[in-house]
Amino acid sequence: MTTQLDPACPSDSAGHCVTCADEARSVLVVSLDPAMGMALVTAQEPETGEEIEDGSEVDISLLEEVGPGDILLVHGGVALSNQTRPTGVELYERGRDKQI
Amino acid sequence: MKFVDEFRDGDLARRLCSEIDRLSRGQSLKIMEICGGHTHTIYKHGIEDVLPPNIDMVHGPGCPVCVLPMGRIDDAIAIARQPGVIFVTFGDMMRVPGSKSSLLDARAEGADVRFVYSPLDALKIAHQNPDKQVVFFAIGFETTAPSTAVTLLRAQAEKIKNFSVFCNHVLVIPAIQAILDSPDMRLDGFLGPGHVCMVIGMRPFAFVARDYRKPVVLSGFEPLDIIQSVYMTVKQLDEGRREVENQYARVVRPEGNLKALEAMEKTMEGRPFFEWRGLGFISHSALKLRPEFAEWDAEKRFEVPGIRVADPPACQCGEVLKGAIKPWECKVFGTACTPETPIGTCMVSSEGACAAYFNYGRFSLAAQRNRLPVIDLTAPTGANLKDS
Ligand code: SF4
């Protein structure tokens, strides 16, 4: 058994700091505000699956397509990856593979 | 997380470890995990305990707080102390020591220092405080730089004049090259930083396999991701292949996130040189704002001391960051340097190798492996170290 001491740099409930870890967190899209390039999301505690955040907003301007129900990876309030939808490059490559 | 159990299957982990054992045939192999998030998973889940003893995980410079030199912290504190400034930072930076004090000390002395989870929140603070200058302390690798870029583009579009960015973003690839070029370095392979790769893709790592003949496996963050990545690295070595492989294909796309790269390209450009704590000056290893964004550049708007500060003489963070020594081999580890009283940055951030060793009791494993006096693994780690 180990005891966590208070590090100089605060960490989350999973024991680490999202910025220091350069790590993205997974969120679920609830609704969209396309005019503002934002989405309302909920986040889950990775260890327990328990909902830890309700109704936070993330920027979706760096994603090609987003819809309610999509799972995004977010870092610093900005979504960097849509785990639910393929990117344009992937769609192009699938089409190219079919042609070949 | 819905699938978390799938990535923590003990039986599968043990099977992979015995395959690693079989393929490595007792050869001593050093594999560097570049990312602080990986270091954290390795310590938290005791991955070093289940890997064969000939596999040595070397902890790389992937914690952005750990690599920021003290002089830049002093510059941040100097900006925060200026009248009329609201200085906004990620929470991690508050207690990081500069040469004389921290941002938390500056706040206690009256500076308006606030912490946020997103640079976009700093922009909101600027909206709410039109009579103040709001400065965002931007740190982090390529995973964090896109959020700064998006914020700058919004500040430009919304013509927000009372907002600026103190830019300290650093780049992973030049740091890896510096490590590979370091004469005291002997590494057999790398685990690539999964979320950085989500932004930059796979191609920037090609030179490691091509020019340095080292395998690179881009890795996820769950325990099985890491064990599988070690397996893939050892398999490449066994088969004489040197490639960039993508273990984290559920997240990393070969091309990365093109829109994020475009946003970074529009707002930031490379610095000719930047000092990394422990690694020294590395060329083209950090970002600054482009001249088109000069009016949002805190380094142009405020006077900063810009004085280089040497690390404390007892500090061996450089050797730890290059993987030349293990954290517990530093002279002050666990005695003068603890998470409560950090001397070096590797003890500051919870992602730093020294703090992780200290907090998760890896010190005792290291002691056993090296036939040092064994410390009771069942006792609270802090008690072990304080008593030793
Ligand atoms: S123990 Fe402290 S001084 Fe030594 S390397 Fe680790 S952080 Fe640096």
Short mmCIF file of C-alpha atoms and ligand atoms in Angstrom, two decimals:
data_model
loop_
_atom_site.label_atom_id
_atom_site.label_comp_id
_atom_site.label_asym_id
_atom_site.label_seq_id
_atom_site.Cartn_x
_atom_site.Cartn_y
_atom_site.Cartn_z
CA MET A 1 0.00 0.00 0.00
CA THR A 2 1.24 3.50 -0.76
CA THR A 3 0.24 6.89 0.49
CA GLN A 4 -0.08 9.84 -1.84
CA LEU A 5 1.57 12.94 -0.51
CA ASP A 6 0.52 16.35 -1.64
CA PRO A 7 2.74 17.12 -4.61
CA ALA A 8 3.66 20.68 -5.44
CA CYS A 9 1.57 20.38 -8.52
CA PRO A 10 -2.05 19.41 -7.90
CA SER A 11 -3.42 16.32 -9.57
CA ASP A 12 -6.92 15.08 -10.38
CA SER A 13 -8.84 12.35 -8.59
CA ALA A 14 -7.08 9.73 -10.72
CA GLY A 15 -3.82 11.01 -9.20
CA HIS A 16 -2.31 12.96 -12.03
CA CYS A 17 -2.28 16.32 -13.69
CA VAL A 18 -3.83 16.50 -17.13
CA THR A 19 -1.50 19.28 -18.28
CA CYS A 20 1.67 17.69 -16.98
CA ALA A 21 0.62 14.38 -18.48
CA ASP A 22 -0.09 16.13 -21.77
CA GLU A 23 -3.12 13.88 -21.69
CA ALA A 24 -6.55 14.34 -23.24
CA ARG A 25 -9.78 13.35 -21.48
CA SER A 26 -12.75 11.64 -23.01
CA VAL A 27 -16.14 13.45 -23.09
CA LEU A 28 -19.60 12.78 -24.51
CA VAL A 29 -21.30 15.45 -26.65
CA VAL A 30 -24.74 16.45 -25.36
CA SER A 31 -25.56 19.33 -27.72
CA LEU A 32 -23.92 21.71 -30.17
CA ASP A 33 -23.64 25.47 -30.57
CA PRO A 34 -22.31 25.50 -34.16
CA ALA A 35 -22.40 29.31 -34.43
CA MET A 36 -19.91 29.58 -31.56
CA GLY A 37 -17.96 26.44 -32.53
CA MET A 38 -18.71 24.98 -29.09
CA ALA A 39 -20.29 21.79 -27.75
CA LEU A 40 -21.89 21.04 -24.39
CA VAL A 41 -20.33 17.83 -23.02
CA THR A 42 -20.31 15.54 -20.01
CA ALA A 43 -17.20 13.82 -18.73
CA GLN A 44 -16.74 10.58 -16.83
CA GLU A 45 -14.31 9.58 -14.11
CA PRO A 46 -11.92 7.17 -15.91
CA GLU A 47 -11.59 4.87 -12.88
CA THR A 48 -15.27 4.44 -12.03
CA GLY A 49 -17.29 5.55 -15.05
CA GLU A 50 -19.11 7.94 -12.70
CA GLU A 51 -20.22 11.23 -14.25
CA ILE A 52 -17.90 13.92 -12.87
CA GLU A 53 -18.76 16.91 -14.94
CA ASP A 54 -22.06 17.97 -16.32
CA GLY A 55 -22.59 20.68 -18.85
CA SER A 56 -19.07 21.96 -19.49
CA GLU A 57 -18.37 23.60 -22.85
CA VAL A 58 -15.57 22.62 -25.22
CA ASP A 59 -14.34 24.22 -28.43
CA ILE A 60 -14.94 21.98 -31.48
CA SER A 61 -13.43 24.22 -34.15
CA LEU A 62 -10.52 21.80 -34.74
CA LEU A 63 -12.78 18.87 -35.67
CA GLU A 64 -14.31 18.27 -39.07
CA GLU A 65 -17.69 16.97 -37.95
CA VAL A 66 -19.31 16.60 -34.53
CA GLY A 67 -22.78 15.50 -33.45
CA PRO A 68 -24.63 14.76 -30.19
CA GLY A 69 -23.59 11.36 -28.81
CA ASP A 70 -20.06 11.57 -30.23
CA ILE A 71 -17.11 10.84 -27.94
CA LEU A 72 -14.36 13.45 -28.14
CA LEU A 73 -10.87 13.68 -26.69
CA VAL A 74 -10.35 17.12 -25.17
CA HIS A 75 -7.26 18.90 -23.88
CA GLY A 76 -7.23 22.43 -22.46
CA GLY A 77 -10.92 22.93 -23.29
CA VAL A 78 -10.41 22.18 -27.00
CA ALA A 79 -11.52 18.93 -28.67
CA LEU A 80 -8.67 17.33 -30.62
CA SER A 81 -10.15 14.06 -31.79
CA ASN A 82 -13.58 12.63 -32.54
CA GLN A 83 -13.55 8.98 -31.57
CA THR A 84 -16.91 8.35 -33.22
CA ARG A 85 -16.48 9.67 -36.77
CA PRO A 86 -13.78 9.05 -39.37
CA THR A 87 -11.82 12.06 -40.60
CA GLY A 88 -11.91 13.30 -44.21
CA VAL A 89 -8.47 11.78 -44.79
CA GLU A 90 -9.73 8.38 -43.60
CA LEU A 91 -12.82 8.58 -45.83
CA TYR A 92 -10.61 9.51 -48.80
CA GLU A 93 -8.28 6.61 -48.08
CA ARG A 94 -11.18 4.15 -47.75
CA GLY A 95 -12.51 5.35 -51.14
CA ARG A 96 -9.06 5.06 -52.68
CA ASP A 97 -8.63 1.53 -51.29
CA LYS A 98 -11.97 0.54 -52.88
CA GLN A 99 -10.90 1.97 -56.26
CA ILE A 100 -7.63 0.04 -56.09
CA MET B 1 -14.72 5.07 -19.07
CA LYS B 2 -16.71 2.33 -20.69
CA PHE B 3 -13.85 0.07 -21.74
CA VAL B 4 -11.44 0.59 -18.87
CA ASP B 5 -11.52 -3.09 -17.75
CA GLU B 6 -10.42 -4.24 -21.20
CA PHE B 7 -7.19 -2.30 -20.77
CA ARG B 8 -6.47 -3.66 -17.29
CA ASP B 9 -6.81 -7.42 -17.85
CA GLY B 10 -4.20 -8.99 -15.54
CA ASP B 11 -4.06 -12.35 -17.40
CA LEU B 12 -3.44 -10.67 -20.72
CA ALA B 13 -0.78 -8.47 -19.11
CA ARG B 14 1.02 -11.53 -17.73
CA ARG B 15 0.83 -13.32 -21.10
CA LEU B 16 2.31 -10.28 -22.85
CA CYS B 17 5.06 -10.05 -20.24
CA SER B 18 6.05 -13.67 -20.75
CA GLU B 19 6.20 -13.00 -24.52
CA ILE B 20 8.41 -9.96 -23.83
CA ASP B 21 10.59 -12.22 -21.69
CA ARG B 22 10.80 -14.86 -24.44
CA LEU B 23 11.57 -12.37 -27.24
CA SER B 24 14.13 -10.36 -25.27
CA ARG B 25 16.06 -13.52 -24.25
CA GLY B 26 17.50 -11.92 -21.14
CA GLN B 27 19.16 -9.08 -23.07
CA SER B 28 19.29 -5.84 -21.12
CA LEU B 29 17.03 -3.39 -23.00
CA LYS B 30 16.41 0.27 -22.17
CA ILE B 31 13.12 1.63 -23.48
CA MET B 32 12.26 5.30 -22.95
CA GLU B 33 8.66 6.37 -22.41
CA ILE B 34 8.71 9.98 -23.52
CA CYS B 35 5.44 11.13 -22.03
CA GLY B 36 4.79 12.07 -18.39
CA GLY B 37 1.37 10.39 -18.65
CA HIS B 38 3.06 7.08 -19.44
CA THR B 39 5.48 7.54 -16.53
CA HIS B 40 2.47 8.04 -14.28
CA THR B 41 0.71 4.87 -15.53
CA ILE B 42 3.93 2.84 -15.17
CA TYR B 43 4.33 3.84 -11.51
CA LYS B 44 0.69 3.81 -10.56
CA HIS B 45 0.03 0.31 -11.90
CA GLY B 46 3.42 -1.14 -10.97
CA ILE B 47 4.25 -2.03 -14.58
CA GLU B 48 7.98 -2.19 -13.80
CA ASP B 49 7.16 -4.94 -11.28
CA VAL B 50 5.57 -7.20 -13.90
CA LEU B 51 8.00 -6.60 -16.76
CA PRO B 52 11.01 -8.95 -16.96
CA PRO B 53 13.92 -7.48 -14.93
CA ASN B 54 16.06 -7.07 -18.06
CA ILE B 55 13.57 -4.48 -19.42
CA ASP B 56 14.51 -1.09 -18.05
CA MET B 57 11.93 1.68 -18.50
CA VAL B 58 13.72 5.04 -18.82
CA HIS B 59 11.58 8.05 -18.03
CA GLY B 60 11.84 10.78 -20.64
CA PRO B 61 11.41 14.55 -20.64
CA GLY B 62 7.67 14.46 -21.31
CA CYS B 63 6.43 16.58 -18.42
CA PRO B 64 6.12 20.19 -19.62
CA VAL B 65 6.32 21.56 -16.08
CA CYS B 66 9.52 19.63 -15.37
CA VAL B 67 11.39 20.94 -18.39
CA LEU B 68 10.60 24.65 -17.93
CA PRO B 69 13.71 26.47 -16.68
CA MET B 70 13.53 28.54 -13.52
CA GLY B 71 14.28 31.76 -15.42
CA ARG B 72 10.97 31.44 -17.30
CA ILE B 73 9.10 30.99 -14.01
CA ASP B 74 10.82 34.15 -12.74
CA ASP B 75 9.66 35.94 -15.91
CA ALA B 76 6.09 34.76 -15.30
CA ILE B 77 6.20 35.99 -11.71
CA ALA B 78 7.58 39.36 -12.88
CA ILE B 79 4.60 39.76 -15.25
CA ALA B 80 2.12 38.64 -12.57
CA ARG B 81 3.45 41.27 -10.16
CA GLN B 82 2.85 44.19 -12.55
CA PRO B 83 -0.01 46.48 -11.55
CA GLY B 84 -3.29 45.97 -13.38
CA VAL B 85 -2.41 42.41 -14.47
CA ILE B 86 -4.52 39.30 -13.97
CA PHE B 87 -2.12 36.41 -14.50
CA VAL B 88 -3.86 33.18 -15.52
CA THR B 89 -2.26 29.76 -15.48
CA PHE B 90 -2.94 26.04 -15.35
CA GLY B 91 -3.09 24.95 -11.70
CA ASP B 92 0.11 22.92 -12.05
CA MET B 93 2.24 26.01 -12.39
CA MET B 94 1.13 27.72 -9.18
CA ARG B 95 3.61 26.02 -6.85
CA VAL B 96 6.50 25.52 -9.26
CA PRO B 97 9.49 27.26 -7.68
CA GLY B 98 11.34 30.01 -9.54
CA SER B 99 14.73 31.15 -8.29
CA LYS B 100 13.21 32.95 -5.28
CA SER B 101 9.46 32.30 -5.15
CA SER B 102 6.46 30.77 -6.91
CA LEU B 103 3.27 32.16 -8.44
CA LEU B 104 1.48 31.06 -5.27
CA ASP B 105 3.88 33.25 -3.25
CA ALA B 106 3.23 36.13 -5.64
CA ARG B 107 -0.51 35.68 -5.08
CA ALA B 108 -0.04 35.66 -1.31
CA GLU B 109 1.82 38.95 -1.69
CA GLY B 110 -1.10 40.55 -3.54
CA ALA B 111 -0.67 39.65 -7.23
CA ASP B 112 -3.89 38.61 -8.98
CA VAL B 113 -2.98 35.06 -10.06
CA ARG B 114 -5.81 32.72 -11.07
CA PHE B 115 -5.89 29.20 -12.41
CA VAL B 116 -8.00 27.80 -15.23
CA TYR B 117 -8.42 24.51 -17.09
CA SER B 118 -8.48 26.09 -20.55
CA PRO B 119 -6.90 29.18 -22.14
CA LEU B 120 -10.42 29.96 -23.39
CA ASP B 121 -11.34 30.61 -19.74
CA ALA B 122 -8.54 33.20 -19.65
CA LEU B 123 -10.21 34.90 -22.59
CA LYS B 124 -13.50 34.95 -20.66
CA ILE B 125 -11.69 36.62 -17.74
CA ALA B 126 -10.43 39.26 -20.20
CA HIS B 127 -14.03 39.87 -21.36
CA GLN B 128 -15.18 40.27 -17.77
CA ASN B 129 -12.31 42.61 -16.79
CA PRO B 130 -11.90 45.16 -19.61
CA ASP B 131 -9.88 47.49 -17.36
CA LYS B 132 -7.22 44.81 -16.61
CA GLN B 133 -4.53 43.15 -18.69
CA VAL B 134 -5.10 39.39 -18.67
CA VAL B 135 -2.00 37.27 -19.37
CA PHE B 136 -2.19 33.53 -20.00
CA PHE B 137 0.87 31.44 -19.06
CA ALA B 138 0.96 28.95 -21.97
CA ILE B 139 2.92 25.78 -21.27
CA GLY B 140 2.77 22.28 -22.70
CA PHE B 141 3.68 20.17 -25.69
CA GLU B 142 1.86 19.83 -29.00
CA THR B 143 -1.24 18.51 -27.20
CA THR B 144 -1.71 21.83 -25.40
CA ALA B 145 -0.48 24.25 -28.08
CA PRO B 146 -3.68 23.87 -30.21
CA SER B 147 -5.83 25.22 -27.35
CA THR B 148 -3.55 28.27 -27.13
CA ALA B 149 -3.75 28.68 -30.92
CA VAL B 150 -7.57 28.50 -30.89
CA THR B 151 -7.66 31.08 -28.09
CA LEU B 152 -5.37 33.46 -30.02
CA LEU B 153 -7.53 33.11 -33.15
CA ARG B 154 -10.62 33.91 -31.07
CA ALA B 155 -8.89 36.91 -29.44
CA GLN B 156 -8.00 38.18 -32.92
CA ALA B 157 -11.52 37.58 -34.32
CA GLU B 158 -13.17 39.23 -31.30
CA LYS B 159 -10.56 42.05 -31.29
CA ILE B 160 -9.83 41.55 -27.59
CA LYS B 161 -7.10 44.03 -26.69
CA ASN B 162 -6.59 43.29 -22.98
CA PHE B 163 -5.44 39.68 -23.46
CA SER B 164 -1.98 38.29 -24.15
CA VAL B 165 -0.10 34.99 -24.02
CA PHE B 166 3.25 34.29 -22.33
CA CYS B 167 4.19 31.47 -24.69
CA ASN B 168 6.31 28.58 -23.40
CA HIS B 169 5.10 25.75 -25.61
CA VAL B 170 7.77 23.15 -26.30
CA LEU B 171 8.10 20.52 -29.02
CA VAL B 172 8.69 16.83 -28.49
CA ILE B 173 10.64 15.94 -31.63
CA PRO B 174 13.71 18.24 -31.09
CA ALA B 175 13.93 16.95 -27.49
CA ILE B 176 14.02 13.34 -28.70
CA GLN B 177 16.71 14.25 -31.20
CA ALA B 178 18.75 15.95 -28.43
CA ILE B 179 18.45 12.82 -26.30
CA LEU B 180 19.47 10.60 -29.22
CA ASP B 181 22.50 12.84 -29.87
CA SER B 182 23.51 12.89 -26.20
CA PRO B 183 26.81 11.00 -25.71
CA ASP B 184 25.75 9.47 -22.37
CA MET B 185 22.61 7.97 -23.82
CA ARG B 186 22.07 4.32 -24.67
CA LEU B 187 18.49 3.53 -25.55
CA ASP B 188 17.06 0.61 -27.48
CA GLY B 189 13.62 2.00 -28.30
CA PHE B 190 10.93 4.56 -27.55
CA LEU B 191 7.28 4.61 -26.54
CA GLY B 192 5.87 7.64 -28.37
CA PRO B 193 3.54 10.12 -26.63
CA GLY B 194 0.03 9.09 -27.72
CA HIS B 195 -1.75 12.41 -27.33
CA VAL B 196 1.02 14.49 -28.89
CA CYS B 197 0.78 12.07 -31.83
CA MET B 198 -2.99 12.63 -31.98
CA VAL B 199 -2.02 16.20 -33.04
CA ILE B 200 1.22 15.72 -35.01
CA GLY B 201 0.59 12.23 -36.42
CA MET B 202 3.16 9.50 -37.04
CA ARG B 203 5.43 10.99 -39.71
CA PRO B 204 7.56 13.30 -37.46
CA PHE B 205 8.93 10.18 -35.69
CA ALA B 206 10.18 8.53 -38.90
CA PHE B 207 13.75 9.89 -38.47
CA VAL B 208 14.19 7.93 -35.21
CA ALA B 209 13.73 4.62 -37.02
CA ARG B 210 15.44 5.69 -40.26
CA ASP B 211 18.46 7.68 -39.02
CA TYR B 212 19.02 6.30 -35.50
CA ARG B 213 17.79 2.72 -36.11
CA LYS B 214 15.55 2.72 -33.03
CA PRO B 215 12.00 1.36 -32.94
CA VAL B 216 9.21 3.77 -31.95
CA VAL B 217 5.78 2.57 -30.82
CA LEU B 218 3.14 5.27 -30.34
CA SER B 219 1.40 4.23 -27.16
CA GLY B 220 -1.89 4.70 -25.31
CA PHE B 221 -2.14 5.38 -21.60
CA GLU B 222 -3.80 2.33 -20.06
CA PRO B 223 -1.58 -0.31 -18.42
CA LEU B 224 -2.17 -2.83 -21.23
CA ASP B 225 -1.45 -0.16 -23.84
CA ILE B 226 1.98 0.31 -22.32
CA ILE B 227 2.74 -3.38 -21.89
CA GLN B 228 1.61 -4.06 -25.46
CA SER B 229 3.80 -1.18 -26.69
CA VAL B 230 6.81 -2.65 -24.88
CA TYR B 231 5.98 -6.00 -26.49
CA MET B 232 5.80 -4.37 -29.96
CA THR B 233 9.14 -2.62 -29.35
CA VAL B 234 10.86 -5.83 -28.25
CA LYS B 235 9.31 -7.71 -31.19
CA GLN B 236 10.75 -5.15 -33.64
CA LEU B 237 14.17 -5.55 -32.05
CA ASP B 238 13.90 -9.33 -32.19
CA GLU B 239 12.91 -9.29 -35.86
CA GLY B 240 15.56 -6.71 -36.79
CA ARG B 241 12.90 -4.18 -37.82
CA ARG B 242 13.17 -0.46 -37.01
CA GLU B 243 9.81 1.20 -37.66
CA VAL B 244 7.27 3.64 -36.29
CA GLU B 245 4.28 1.55 -35.21
CA ASN B 246 0.96 2.76 -33.88
CA GLN B 247 -0.31 0.84 -30.86
CA TYR B 248 -2.78 3.67 -30.12
CA ALA B 249 -4.62 3.40 -33.45
CA ARG B 250 -7.97 3.94 -31.70
CA VAL B 251 -6.86 7.59 -31.22
CA VAL B 252 -3.77 8.38 -33.33
CA ARG B 253 -4.37 8.93 -37.02
CA PRO B 254 -1.29 8.76 -39.25
CA GLU B 255 -1.77 12.35 -40.42
CA GLY B 256 -2.60 13.76 -36.94
CA ASN B 257 -5.15 16.56 -36.59
CA LEU B 258 -4.61 18.77 -39.65
CA LYS B 259 -6.86 21.57 -38.38
CA ALA B 260 -4.93 21.74 -35.10
CA LEU B 261 -1.62 21.88 -36.98
CA GLU B 262 -3.01 24.63 -39.20
CA ALA B 263 -4.15 26.68 -36.17
CA MET B 264 -0.68 26.33 -34.61
CA GLU B 265 0.97 27.29 -37.90
CA LYS B 266 -1.20 30.42 -38.21
CA THR B 267 -0.43 31.71 -34.72
CA MET B 268 3.01 30.41 -33.69
CA GLU B 269 6.48 29.84 -35.11
CA GLY B 270 9.64 28.14 -33.90
CA ARG B 271 12.11 29.83 -31.57
CA PRO B 272 15.70 29.52 -32.79
CA PHE B 273 16.69 28.24 -29.31
CA PHE B 274 14.95 27.43 -26.06
CA GLU B 275 16.41 26.24 -22.79
CA TRP B 276 15.05 22.98 -21.37
CA ARG B 277 15.64 22.38 -17.72
CA GLY B 278 18.16 19.59 -17.43
CA LEU B 279 18.71 19.31 -21.19
CA GLY B 280 20.13 22.78 -21.90
CA PHE B 281 19.51 24.80 -25.05
CA ILE B 282 17.84 22.87 -27.87
CA SER B 283 17.43 24.54 -31.26
CA HIS B 284 13.94 24.94 -32.73
CA SER B 285 12.44 23.17 -29.71
CA ALA B 286 9.82 25.72 -28.65
CA LEU B 287 7.19 28.04 -30.06
CA LYS B 288 6.66 31.80 -29.89
CA LEU B 289 3.85 33.93 -31.32
CA ARG B 290 4.09 34.96 -34.96
CA PRO B 291 4.70 38.68 -35.66
CA GLU B 292 1.06 38.91 -36.87
CA PHE B 293 0.04 38.14 -33.27
CA ALA B 294 2.51 40.56 -31.66
CA GLU B 295 -0.27 42.54 -29.98
CA TRP B 296 -1.24 39.38 -28.04
CA ASP B 297 2.37 38.53 -27.16
CA ALA B 298 3.07 39.12 -23.46
CA GLU B 299 6.83 39.13 -24.11
CA LYS B 300 6.30 42.18 -26.36
CA ARG B 301 3.78 43.86 -24.08
CA PHE B 302 5.64 43.49 -20.75
CA GLU B 303 9.21 43.88 -19.57
CA VAL B 304 10.51 40.50 -18.39
CA PRO B 305 13.89 39.97 -16.68
CA GLY B 306 14.85 37.17 -19.11
CA ILE B 307 17.69 36.11 -16.80
CA ARG B 308 19.01 32.58 -17.07
CA VAL B 309 18.99 30.86 -13.68
CA ALA B 310 21.21 27.85 -13.03
CA ASP B 311 19.64 24.81 -11.35
CA PRO B 312 20.57 24.26 -7.68
CA PRO B 313 23.95 22.47 -7.50
CA ALA B 314 22.42 19.40 -5.79
CA CYS B 315 19.86 18.97 -8.55
CA GLN B 316 20.37 16.04 -10.92
CA CYS B 317 17.14 16.52 -12.87
CA GLY B 318 19.10 16.70 -16.13
CA GLU B 319 20.44 13.18 -15.69
CA VAL B 320 16.98 11.94 -14.66
CA LEU B 321 15.33 13.62 -17.65
CA LYS B 322 17.83 12.03 -20.02
CA GLY B 323 17.38 8.68 -18.31
CA ALA B 324 21.08 8.57 -17.35
CA ILE B 325 20.21 7.93 -13.68
CA LYS B 326 17.09 6.72 -11.87
CA PRO B 327 15.38 9.24 -9.58
CA TRP B 328 16.45 7.46 -6.39
CA GLU B 329 20.09 7.74 -7.49
CA CYS B 330 20.00 11.53 -7.04
CA LYS B 331 21.85 12.56 -3.88
CA VAL B 332 18.94 14.55 -2.47
CA PHE B 333 16.05 12.26 -3.47
CA GLY B 334 13.64 11.69 -0.59
CA THR B 335 15.78 13.66 1.86
CA ALA B 336 16.21 17.33 0.93
CA CYS B 337 14.03 16.89 -2.16
CA THR B 338 10.46 15.66 -1.64
CA PRO B 339 7.10 16.59 -3.22
CA GLU B 340 6.51 18.94 -0.28
CA THR B 341 9.91 20.62 -0.60
CA PRO B 342 10.98 20.09 -4.23
CA ILE B 343 14.49 21.12 -5.23
CA GLY B 344 14.18 20.03 -8.84
CA THR B 345 11.23 20.12 -11.22
CA CYS B 346 11.00 16.32 -11.54
CA MET B 347 9.69 16.37 -7.97
CA VAL B 348 7.29 19.27 -8.59
CA SER B 349 4.79 17.83 -10.99
CA SER B 350 2.89 14.68 -10.09
CA GLU B 351 3.92 13.49 -13.57
CA GLY B 352 7.62 14.06 -12.88
CA ALA B 353 9.69 10.89 -12.54
CA CYS B 354 10.96 11.73 -9.03
CA ALA B 355 7.52 12.59 -7.62
CA ALA B 356 6.07 9.44 -9.16
CA TYR B 357 8.87 7.31 -7.66
CA PHE B 358 8.29 8.96 -4.31
CA ASN B 359 4.49 8.81 -4.31
CA TYR B 360 4.07 5.26 -5.58
CA GLY B 361 6.88 3.61 -3.67
CA ARG B 362 9.01 2.65 -6.69
CA PHE B 363 12.01 3.53 -4.53
CA SER B 364 11.58 0.32 -2.60
CA LEU B 365 11.56 -1.76 -5.81
CA ALA B 366 14.68 0.01 -7.01
CA ALA B 367 16.30 -0.75 -3.68
CA GLN B 368 15.44 -4.44 -3.98
CA ARG B 369 16.73 -4.69 -7.52
CA ASN B 370 19.98 -3.05 -6.56
CA ARG B 371 20.41 -4.94 -3.30
CA LEU B 372 20.11 -1.83 -1.20
CA PRO B 373 18.44 -2.23 2.21
CA VAL B 374 14.88 -3.31 1.45
CA ILE B 375 12.14 -0.99 2.63
CA ASP B 376 8.79 -2.42 3.75
CA LEU B 377 6.49 -2.32 0.72
CA THR B 378 3.40 -2.49 2.89
CA ALA B 379 4.24 0.66 4.85
CA PRO B 380 3.02 4.04 3.59
CA THR B 381 5.61 5.30 1.13
CA GLY B 382 6.05 8.68 2.74
CA ALA B 383 6.76 7.00 6.07
CA ASN B 384 9.37 4.75 4.44
CA LEU B 385 11.20 7.61 2.93
CA LYS B 386 10.96 9.94 5.87
CA ASP B 387 12.28 7.24 8.17
CA SER B 388 15.11 6.20 5.86
S1 SF4 C 1 15.41 14.17 -6.46
FE1 SF4 C 1 14.94 16.34 -6.74
S2 SF4 C 1 16.86 17.31 -7.32
FE2 SF4 C 1 17.14 15.09 -7.54
S3 SF4 C 1 16.69 14.71 -9.70
FE3 SF4 C 1 14.78 14.41 -8.57
S4 SF4 C 1 13.75 16.41 -8.62
FE4 SF4 C 1 15.89 16.74 -9.25
#
